[in-house]
mmCIF file of C-alpha atoms in Angstrom:
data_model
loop_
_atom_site.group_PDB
_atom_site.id
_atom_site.type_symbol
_atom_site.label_atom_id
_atom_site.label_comp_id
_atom_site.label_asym_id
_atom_site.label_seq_id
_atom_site.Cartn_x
_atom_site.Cartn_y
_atom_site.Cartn_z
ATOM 1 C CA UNK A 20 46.508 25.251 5.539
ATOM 2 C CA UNK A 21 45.813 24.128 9.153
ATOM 3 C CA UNK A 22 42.063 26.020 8.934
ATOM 4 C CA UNK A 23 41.630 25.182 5.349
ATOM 5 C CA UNK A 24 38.718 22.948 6.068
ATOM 6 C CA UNK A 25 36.931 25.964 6.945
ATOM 7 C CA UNK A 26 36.346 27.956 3.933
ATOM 8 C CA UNK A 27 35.919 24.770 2.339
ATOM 9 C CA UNK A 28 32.894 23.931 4.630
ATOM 10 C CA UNK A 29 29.930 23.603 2.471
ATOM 11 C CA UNK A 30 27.411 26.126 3.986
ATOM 12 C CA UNK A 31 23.922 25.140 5.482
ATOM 13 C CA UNK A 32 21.065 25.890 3.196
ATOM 14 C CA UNK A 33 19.158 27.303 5.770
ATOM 15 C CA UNK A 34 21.879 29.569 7.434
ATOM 16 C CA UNK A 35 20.883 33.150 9.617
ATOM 17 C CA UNK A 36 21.770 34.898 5.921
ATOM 18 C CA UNK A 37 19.331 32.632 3.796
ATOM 19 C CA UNK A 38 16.350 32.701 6.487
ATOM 20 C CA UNK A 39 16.920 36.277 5.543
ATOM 21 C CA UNK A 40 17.061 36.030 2.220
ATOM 22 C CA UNK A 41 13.915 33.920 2.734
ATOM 23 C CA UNK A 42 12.216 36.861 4.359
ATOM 24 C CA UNK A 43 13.182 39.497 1.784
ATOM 25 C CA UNK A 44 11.817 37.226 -1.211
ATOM 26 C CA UNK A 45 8.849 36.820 0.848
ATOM 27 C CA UNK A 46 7.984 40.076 1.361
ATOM 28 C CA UNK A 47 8.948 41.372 -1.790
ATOM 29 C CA UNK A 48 6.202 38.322 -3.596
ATOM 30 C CA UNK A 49 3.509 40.496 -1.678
ATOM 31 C CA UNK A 50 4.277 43.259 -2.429
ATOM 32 C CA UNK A 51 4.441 42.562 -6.482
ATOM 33 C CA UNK A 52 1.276 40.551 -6.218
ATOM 34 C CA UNK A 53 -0.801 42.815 -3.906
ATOM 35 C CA UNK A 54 0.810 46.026 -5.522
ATOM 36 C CA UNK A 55 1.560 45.904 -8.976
ATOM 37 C CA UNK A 56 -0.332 42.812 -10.720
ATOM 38 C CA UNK A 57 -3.686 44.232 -12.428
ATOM 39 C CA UNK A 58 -6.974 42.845 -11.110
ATOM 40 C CA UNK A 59 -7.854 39.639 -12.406
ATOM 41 C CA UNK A 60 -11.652 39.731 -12.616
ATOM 42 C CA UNK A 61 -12.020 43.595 -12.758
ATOM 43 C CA UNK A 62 -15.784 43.545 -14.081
ATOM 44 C CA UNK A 63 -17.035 39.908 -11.952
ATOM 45 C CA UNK A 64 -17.904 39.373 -8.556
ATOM 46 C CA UNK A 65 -20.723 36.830 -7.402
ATOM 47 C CA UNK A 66 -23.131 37.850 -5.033
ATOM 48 C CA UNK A 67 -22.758 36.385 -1.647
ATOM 49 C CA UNK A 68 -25.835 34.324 -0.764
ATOM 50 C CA UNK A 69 -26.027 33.934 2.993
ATOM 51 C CA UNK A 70 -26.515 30.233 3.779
ATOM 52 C CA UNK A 71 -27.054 28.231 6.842
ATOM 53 C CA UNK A 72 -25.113 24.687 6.876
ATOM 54 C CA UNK A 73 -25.667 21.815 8.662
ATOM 55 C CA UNK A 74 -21.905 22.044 9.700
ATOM 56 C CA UNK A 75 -20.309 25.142 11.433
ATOM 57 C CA UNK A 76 -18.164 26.497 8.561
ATOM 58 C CA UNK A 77 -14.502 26.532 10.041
ATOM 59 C CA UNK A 78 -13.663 29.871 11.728
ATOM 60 C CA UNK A 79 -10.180 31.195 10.805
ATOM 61 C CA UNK A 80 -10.076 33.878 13.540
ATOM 62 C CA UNK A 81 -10.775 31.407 15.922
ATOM 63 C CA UNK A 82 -8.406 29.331 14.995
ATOM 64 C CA UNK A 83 -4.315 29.747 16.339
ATOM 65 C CA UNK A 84 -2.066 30.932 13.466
ATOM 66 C CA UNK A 85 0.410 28.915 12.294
ATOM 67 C CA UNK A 86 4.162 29.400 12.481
ATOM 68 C CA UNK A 87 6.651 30.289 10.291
ATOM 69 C CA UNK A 88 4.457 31.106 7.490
ATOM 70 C CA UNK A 89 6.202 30.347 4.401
ATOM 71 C CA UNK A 90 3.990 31.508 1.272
ATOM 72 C CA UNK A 91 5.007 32.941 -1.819
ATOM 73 C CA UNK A 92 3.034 33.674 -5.527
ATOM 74 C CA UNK A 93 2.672 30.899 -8.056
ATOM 75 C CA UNK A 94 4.243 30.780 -11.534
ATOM 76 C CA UNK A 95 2.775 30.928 -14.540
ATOM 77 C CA UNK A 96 -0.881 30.780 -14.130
ATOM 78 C CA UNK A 97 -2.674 33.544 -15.778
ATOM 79 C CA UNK A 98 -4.631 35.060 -11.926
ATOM 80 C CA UNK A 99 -1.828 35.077 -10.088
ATOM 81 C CA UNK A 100 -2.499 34.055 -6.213
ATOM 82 C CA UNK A 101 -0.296 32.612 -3.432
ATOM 83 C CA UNK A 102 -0.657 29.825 -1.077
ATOM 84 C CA UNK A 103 0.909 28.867 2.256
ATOM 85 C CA UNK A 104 3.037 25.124 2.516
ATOM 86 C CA UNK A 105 2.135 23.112 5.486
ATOM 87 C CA UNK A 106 4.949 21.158 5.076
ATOM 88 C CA UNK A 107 8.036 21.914 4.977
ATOM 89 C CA UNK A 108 10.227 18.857 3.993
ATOM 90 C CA UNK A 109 12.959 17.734 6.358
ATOM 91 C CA UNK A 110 14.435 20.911 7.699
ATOM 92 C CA UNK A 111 17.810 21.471 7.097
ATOM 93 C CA UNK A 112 18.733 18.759 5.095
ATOM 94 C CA UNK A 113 16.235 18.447 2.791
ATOM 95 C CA UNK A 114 13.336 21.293 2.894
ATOM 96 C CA UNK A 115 10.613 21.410 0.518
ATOM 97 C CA UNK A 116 11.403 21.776 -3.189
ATOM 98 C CA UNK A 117 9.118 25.665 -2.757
ATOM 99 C CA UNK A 118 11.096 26.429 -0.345
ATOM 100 C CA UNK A 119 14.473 25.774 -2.034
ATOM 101 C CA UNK A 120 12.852 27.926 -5.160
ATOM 102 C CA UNK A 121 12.084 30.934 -2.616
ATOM 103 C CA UNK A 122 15.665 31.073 -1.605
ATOM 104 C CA UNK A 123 16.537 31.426 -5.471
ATOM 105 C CA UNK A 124 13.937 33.803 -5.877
ATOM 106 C CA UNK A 125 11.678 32.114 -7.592
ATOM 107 C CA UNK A 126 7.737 31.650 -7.005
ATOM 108 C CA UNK A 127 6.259 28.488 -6.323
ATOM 109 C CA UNK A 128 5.777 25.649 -8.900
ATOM 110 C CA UNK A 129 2.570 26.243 -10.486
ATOM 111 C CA UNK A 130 -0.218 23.347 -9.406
ATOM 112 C CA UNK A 131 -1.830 21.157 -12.733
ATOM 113 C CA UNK A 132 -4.634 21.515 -10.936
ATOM 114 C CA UNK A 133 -4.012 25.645 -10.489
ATOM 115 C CA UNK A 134 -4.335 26.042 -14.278
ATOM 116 C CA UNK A 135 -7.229 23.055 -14.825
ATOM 117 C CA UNK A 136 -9.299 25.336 -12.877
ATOM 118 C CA UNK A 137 -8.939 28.678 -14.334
ATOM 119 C CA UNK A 138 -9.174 27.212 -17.852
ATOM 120 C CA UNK A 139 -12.319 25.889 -16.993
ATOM 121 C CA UNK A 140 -13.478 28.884 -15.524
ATOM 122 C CA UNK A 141 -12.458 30.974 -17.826
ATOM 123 C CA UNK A 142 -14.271 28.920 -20.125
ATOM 124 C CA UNK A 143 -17.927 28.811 -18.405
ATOM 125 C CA UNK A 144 -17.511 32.801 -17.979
ATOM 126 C CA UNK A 145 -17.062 33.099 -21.785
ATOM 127 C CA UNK A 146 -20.211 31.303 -22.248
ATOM 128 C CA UNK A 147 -22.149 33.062 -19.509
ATOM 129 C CA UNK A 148 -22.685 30.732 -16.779
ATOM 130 C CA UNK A 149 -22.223 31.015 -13.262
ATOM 131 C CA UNK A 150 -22.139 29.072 -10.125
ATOM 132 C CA UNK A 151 -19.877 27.556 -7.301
ATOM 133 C CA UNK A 152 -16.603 25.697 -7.031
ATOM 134 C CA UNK A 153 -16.847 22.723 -4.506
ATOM 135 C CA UNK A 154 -13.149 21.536 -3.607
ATOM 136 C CA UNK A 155 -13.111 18.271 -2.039
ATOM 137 C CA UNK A 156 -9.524 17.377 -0.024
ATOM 138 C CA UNK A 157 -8.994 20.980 -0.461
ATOM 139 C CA UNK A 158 -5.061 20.760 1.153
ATOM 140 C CA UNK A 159 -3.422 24.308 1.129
ATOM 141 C CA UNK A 160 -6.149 25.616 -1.195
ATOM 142 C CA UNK A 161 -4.398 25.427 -4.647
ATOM 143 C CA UNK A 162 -7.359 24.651 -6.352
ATOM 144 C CA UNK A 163 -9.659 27.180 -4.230
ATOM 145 C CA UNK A 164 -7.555 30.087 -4.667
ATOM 146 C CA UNK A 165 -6.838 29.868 -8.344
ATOM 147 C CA UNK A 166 -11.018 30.330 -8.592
ATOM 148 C CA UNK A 167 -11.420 32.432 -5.934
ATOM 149 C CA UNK A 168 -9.332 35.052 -7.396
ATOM 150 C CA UNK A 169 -11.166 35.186 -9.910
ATOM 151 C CA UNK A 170 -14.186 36.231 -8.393
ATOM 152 C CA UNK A 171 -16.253 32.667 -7.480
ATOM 153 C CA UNK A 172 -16.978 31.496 -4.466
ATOM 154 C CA UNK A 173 -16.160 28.327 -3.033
ATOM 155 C CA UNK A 174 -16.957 25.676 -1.048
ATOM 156 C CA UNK A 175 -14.028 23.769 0.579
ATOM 157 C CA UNK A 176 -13.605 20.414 2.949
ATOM 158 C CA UNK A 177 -10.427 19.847 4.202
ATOM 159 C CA UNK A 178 -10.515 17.506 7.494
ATOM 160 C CA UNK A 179 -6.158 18.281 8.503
ATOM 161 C CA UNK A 180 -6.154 21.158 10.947
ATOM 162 C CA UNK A 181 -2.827 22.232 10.143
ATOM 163 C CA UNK A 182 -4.043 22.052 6.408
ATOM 164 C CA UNK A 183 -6.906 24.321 7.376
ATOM 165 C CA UNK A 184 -4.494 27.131 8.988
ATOM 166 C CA UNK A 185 -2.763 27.153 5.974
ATOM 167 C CA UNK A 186 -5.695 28.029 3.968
ATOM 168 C CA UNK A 187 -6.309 30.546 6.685
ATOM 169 C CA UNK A 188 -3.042 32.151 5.885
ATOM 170 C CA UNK A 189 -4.270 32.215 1.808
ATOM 171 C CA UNK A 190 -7.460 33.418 2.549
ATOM 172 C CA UNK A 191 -5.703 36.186 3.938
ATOM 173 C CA UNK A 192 -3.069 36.771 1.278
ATOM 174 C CA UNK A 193 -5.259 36.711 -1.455
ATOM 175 C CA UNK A 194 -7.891 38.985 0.119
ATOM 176 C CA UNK A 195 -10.863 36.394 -0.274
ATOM 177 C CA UNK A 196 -12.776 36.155 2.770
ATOM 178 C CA UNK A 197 -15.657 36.889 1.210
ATOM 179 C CA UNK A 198 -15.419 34.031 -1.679
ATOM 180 C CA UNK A 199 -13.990 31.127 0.818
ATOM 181 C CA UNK A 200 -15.968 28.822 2.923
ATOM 182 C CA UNK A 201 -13.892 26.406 4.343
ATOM 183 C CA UNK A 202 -15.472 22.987 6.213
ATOM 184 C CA UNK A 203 -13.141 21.028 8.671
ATOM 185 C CA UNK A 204 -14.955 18.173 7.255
ATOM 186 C CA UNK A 205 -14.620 14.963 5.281
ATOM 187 C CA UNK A 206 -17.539 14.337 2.271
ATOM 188 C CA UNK A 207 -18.154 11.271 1.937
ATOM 189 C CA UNK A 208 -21.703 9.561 2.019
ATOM 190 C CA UNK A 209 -22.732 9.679 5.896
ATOM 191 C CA UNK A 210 -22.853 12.408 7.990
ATOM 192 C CA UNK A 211 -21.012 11.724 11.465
ATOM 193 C CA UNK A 212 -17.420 10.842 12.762
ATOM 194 C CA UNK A 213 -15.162 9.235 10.692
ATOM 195 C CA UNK A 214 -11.360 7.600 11.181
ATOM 196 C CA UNK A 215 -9.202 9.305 9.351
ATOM 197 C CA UNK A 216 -5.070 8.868 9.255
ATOM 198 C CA UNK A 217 -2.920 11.908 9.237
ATOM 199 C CA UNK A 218 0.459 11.649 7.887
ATOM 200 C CA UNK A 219 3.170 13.723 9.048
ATOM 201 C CA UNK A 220 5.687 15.198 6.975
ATOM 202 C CA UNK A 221 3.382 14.527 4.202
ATOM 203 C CA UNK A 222 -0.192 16.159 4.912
ATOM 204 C CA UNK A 223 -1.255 16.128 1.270
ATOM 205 C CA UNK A 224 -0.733 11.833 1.662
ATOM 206 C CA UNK A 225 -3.158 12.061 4.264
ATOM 207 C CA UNK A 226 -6.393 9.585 3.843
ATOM 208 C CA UNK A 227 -9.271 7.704 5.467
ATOM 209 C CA UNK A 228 -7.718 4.727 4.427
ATOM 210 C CA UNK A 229 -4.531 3.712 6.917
ATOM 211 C CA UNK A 230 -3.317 1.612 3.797
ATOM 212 C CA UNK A 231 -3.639 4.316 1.519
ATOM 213 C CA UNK A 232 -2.244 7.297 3.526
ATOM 214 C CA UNK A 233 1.278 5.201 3.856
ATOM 215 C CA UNK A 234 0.948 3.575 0.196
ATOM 216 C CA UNK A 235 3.856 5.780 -1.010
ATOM 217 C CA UNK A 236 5.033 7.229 2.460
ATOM 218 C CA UNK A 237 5.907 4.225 4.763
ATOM 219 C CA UNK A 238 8.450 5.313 6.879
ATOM 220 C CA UNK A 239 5.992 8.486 8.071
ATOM 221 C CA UNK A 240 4.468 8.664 11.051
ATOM 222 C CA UNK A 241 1.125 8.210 11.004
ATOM 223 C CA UNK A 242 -1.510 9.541 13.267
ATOM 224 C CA UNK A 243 -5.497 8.147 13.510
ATOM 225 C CA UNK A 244 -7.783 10.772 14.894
ATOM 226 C CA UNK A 245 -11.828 11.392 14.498
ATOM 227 C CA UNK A 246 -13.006 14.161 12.048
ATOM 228 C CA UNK A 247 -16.669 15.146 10.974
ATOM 229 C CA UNK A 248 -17.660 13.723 7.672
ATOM 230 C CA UNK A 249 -21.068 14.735 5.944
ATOM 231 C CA UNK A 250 -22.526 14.006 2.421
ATOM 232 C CA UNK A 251 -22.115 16.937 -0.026
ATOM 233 C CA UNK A 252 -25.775 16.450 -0.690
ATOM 234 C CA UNK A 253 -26.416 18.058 2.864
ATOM 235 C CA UNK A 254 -24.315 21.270 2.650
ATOM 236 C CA UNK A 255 -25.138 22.237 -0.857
ATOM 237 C CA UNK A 256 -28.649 23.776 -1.495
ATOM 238 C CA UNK A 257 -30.818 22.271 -4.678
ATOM 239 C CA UNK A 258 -31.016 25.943 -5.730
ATOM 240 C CA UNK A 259 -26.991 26.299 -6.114
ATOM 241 C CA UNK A 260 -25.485 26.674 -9.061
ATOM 242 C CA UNK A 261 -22.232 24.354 -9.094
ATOM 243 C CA UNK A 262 -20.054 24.781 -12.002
ATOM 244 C CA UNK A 263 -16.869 22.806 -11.258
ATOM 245 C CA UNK A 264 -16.267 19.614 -8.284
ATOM 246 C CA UNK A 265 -12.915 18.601 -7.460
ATOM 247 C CA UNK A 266 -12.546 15.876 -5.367
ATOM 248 C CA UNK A 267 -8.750 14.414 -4.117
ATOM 249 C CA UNK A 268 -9.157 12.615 -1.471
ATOM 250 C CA UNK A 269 -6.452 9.692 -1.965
ATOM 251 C CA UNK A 270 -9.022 6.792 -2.514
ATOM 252 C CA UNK A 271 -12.016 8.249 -0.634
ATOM 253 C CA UNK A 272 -13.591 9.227 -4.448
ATOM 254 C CA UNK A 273 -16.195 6.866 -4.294
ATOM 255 C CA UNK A 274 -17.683 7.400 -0.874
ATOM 256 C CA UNK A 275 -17.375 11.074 -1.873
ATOM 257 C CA UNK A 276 -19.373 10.785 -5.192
ATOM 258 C CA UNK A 277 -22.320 8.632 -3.669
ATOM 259 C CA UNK A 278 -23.086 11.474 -1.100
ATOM 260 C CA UNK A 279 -23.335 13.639 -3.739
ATOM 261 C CA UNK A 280 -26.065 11.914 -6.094
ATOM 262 C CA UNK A 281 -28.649 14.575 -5.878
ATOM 263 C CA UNK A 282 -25.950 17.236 -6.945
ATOM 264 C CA UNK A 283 -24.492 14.721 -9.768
ATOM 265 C CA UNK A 284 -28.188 13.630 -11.072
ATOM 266 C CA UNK A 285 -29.129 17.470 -12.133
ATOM 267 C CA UNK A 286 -29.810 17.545 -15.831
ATOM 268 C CA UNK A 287 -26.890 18.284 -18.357
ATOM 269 C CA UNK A 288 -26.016 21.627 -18.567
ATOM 270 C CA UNK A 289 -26.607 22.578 -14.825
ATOM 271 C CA UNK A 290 -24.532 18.954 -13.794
ATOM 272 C CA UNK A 291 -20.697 19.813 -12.235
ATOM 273 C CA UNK A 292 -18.000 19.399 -14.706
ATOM 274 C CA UNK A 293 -16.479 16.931 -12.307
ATOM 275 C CA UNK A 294 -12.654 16.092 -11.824
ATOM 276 C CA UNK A 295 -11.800 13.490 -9.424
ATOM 277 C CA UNK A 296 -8.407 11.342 -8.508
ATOM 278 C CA UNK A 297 -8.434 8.121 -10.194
ATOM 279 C CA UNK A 298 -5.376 5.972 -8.460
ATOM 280 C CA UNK A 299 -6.266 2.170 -8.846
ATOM 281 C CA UNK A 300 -3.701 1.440 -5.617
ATOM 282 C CA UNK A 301 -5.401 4.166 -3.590
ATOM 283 C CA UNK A 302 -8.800 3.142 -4.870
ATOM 284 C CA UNK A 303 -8.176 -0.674 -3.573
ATOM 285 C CA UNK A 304 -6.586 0.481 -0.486
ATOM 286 C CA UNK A 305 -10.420 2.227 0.187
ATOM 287 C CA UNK A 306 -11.944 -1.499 -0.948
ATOM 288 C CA UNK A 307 -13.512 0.718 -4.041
ATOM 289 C CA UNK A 308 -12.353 0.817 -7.708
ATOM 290 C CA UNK A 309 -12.328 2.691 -10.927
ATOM 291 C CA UNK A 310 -14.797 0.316 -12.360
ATOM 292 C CA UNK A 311 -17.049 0.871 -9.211
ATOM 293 C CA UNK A 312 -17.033 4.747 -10.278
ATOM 294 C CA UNK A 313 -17.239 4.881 -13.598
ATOM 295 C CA UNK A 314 -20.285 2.603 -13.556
ATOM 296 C CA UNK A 315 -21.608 4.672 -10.774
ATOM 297 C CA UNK A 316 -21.418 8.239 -12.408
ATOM 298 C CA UNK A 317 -23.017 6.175 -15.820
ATOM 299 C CA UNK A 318 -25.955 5.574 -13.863
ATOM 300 C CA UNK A 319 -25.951 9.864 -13.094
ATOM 301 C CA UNK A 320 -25.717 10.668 -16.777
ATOM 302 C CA UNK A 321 -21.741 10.965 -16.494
ATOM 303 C CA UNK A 322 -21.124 9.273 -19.589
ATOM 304 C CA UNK A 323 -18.018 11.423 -21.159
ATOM 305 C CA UNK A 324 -14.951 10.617 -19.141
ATOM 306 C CA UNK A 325 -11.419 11.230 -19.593
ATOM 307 C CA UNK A 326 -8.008 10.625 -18.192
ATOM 308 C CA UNK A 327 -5.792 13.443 -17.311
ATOM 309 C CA UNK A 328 -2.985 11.957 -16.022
ATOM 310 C CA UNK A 329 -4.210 10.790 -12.542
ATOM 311 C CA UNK A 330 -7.064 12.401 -12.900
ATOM 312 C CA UNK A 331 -10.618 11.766 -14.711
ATOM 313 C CA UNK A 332 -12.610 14.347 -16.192
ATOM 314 C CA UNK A 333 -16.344 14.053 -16.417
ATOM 315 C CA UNK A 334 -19.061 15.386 -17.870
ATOM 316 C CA UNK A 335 -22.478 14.705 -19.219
#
């Protein structure tokens, strides 16, 4: 009984045998995925246009991989495609929730914003159209790589390097090198340098609003540091076809949608069905509000807006 503390030990989540485990789930996601699923867009492929940007697209080859790379498939979205975390929680204690469901063999929650997309695209497709996806606060790439996998290209700003590697690490997993182009940028409605406040611990929190970035996060650290910013109106040709425009960019929205007025002012039916955050506190935190956008799309012919949780939905 002397040693019977021992077996009674509870063991640490991430012991030598579960970072094993870890692996072997891993590696057994890519193989189902790149092996046995059936191709999700096996008649559609856009064309590659080659463009010149005002910006330097971001150069994953260039750039240092990041380490330990801890990806897996996503559930239940109908083109399956897999995406890389960039953070991992508070290892061991508390890792991420993904990274908990690895260990038990499951995929990755699915993203809302995973299925929004497809659903959408699968929609346009039925009815013949084509065009771009623009994802604005692009993170990890959840809402990229659910259209890229389906054969569109897209555009991408995501100002967090270690964000950026991540999507380096999808862009490689899902084989779509030729779909992604991915700006270490912030949109908004200048073109130049811009603050902007990383958090750490909690990327996806980050903002260009200090206020904003800790609103639900206080206790992170939080790090100021310059990044490019440039109006979407700059990048994006008059001739391109945009189909869909995220934008998440935890209260940056408005500053986002005013650099875009020549894209947002095109006529209904070639307009962007447009899907942006709408969080009153982060809003206010940026010195902007909902009111501020909803009047300002109105005045683009965005009159046909609705609430999706967080998120509005616009179209014209």
């Amino acid at each position: 009984m002397a040693n019977a503390w021992r077996r009674d030990k509870p063991k640490a989540l991430l012991s030598p045998k579960n970072i094993l485990a870890l692996s072997f789930f891993f590696l057994l996601f890519i193989f189902f995925f790149l092996y046995n699923r059936p191709p999700s867009n096996p008649n559609f492929t856009q064309t590659l246009k080659p463009q010149i940007y005002p910006i330097q697209p971001f150069n994953c080859f260039d750039s240092p991989q990041a380490y330990p790379v801890i990806a897996s498939i996503v559930e239940g979205v109908k083109h399956p495609f897999l995406y890389s975390l960039s953070d991992f929680g508070n290892l061991p204690e508390k890792p991420h929730k993904n990274i908990v469901r690895v260990l038990k063999g499951k995929p990755f929650r699915k993203p809302d914003i995973s299925v929004t997309i497809q659903e959408l695209l699968e929609k346009f497709r039925s009815e013949g159209r084509d065009g771009i996806v623009i994802d604005v606060g692009a993170n990890v790439g959840m809402a990229t790589f659910a259209a890229a996998v389906m054969g569109f290209r897209v555009l991408a700003f995501e100002p967090v390097f270690e964000n950026l590697q991540r999507i380096c690490d999808g862009i490689f997993l899902n084989r779509v090198g030729d779909r992604v182009t991915v700006f270490e940028a912030a949109a908004s409605d200048k073109h130049g340098n811009i603050t902007f406040h990383k958090l750490v611990g909690r990327l996806d929190n980050s903002a260009v609003s200090a206020t904003g970035a800790k609103l639900a996060f206080k206790s992170n650290e939080e790090v100021a540091l310059q990044v490019t910013s440039i109006p979407l109106d700059k990048v994006l040709p008059q001739s391109e076809s945009v189909l869909v425009l995220k934008i998440d960019v935890q209260g940056w929205e408005y500053h986002v949608l005013t650099g875009a007025k020549k894209l947002l002012s095109r006529k209904k039916g070639e307009a962007p069905y447009l899907i942006y955050e709408e969080d009153e506190r982060l809003l206010q935190a940026s010195n902007s509000s909902s009111k501020e956008i909803r009047d300002y799309l109105q005045s683009v012919g965005y009159n046909h807006c609705m609430q999706h949780g967080t998120d509005a939905h616009c179209t014209k």
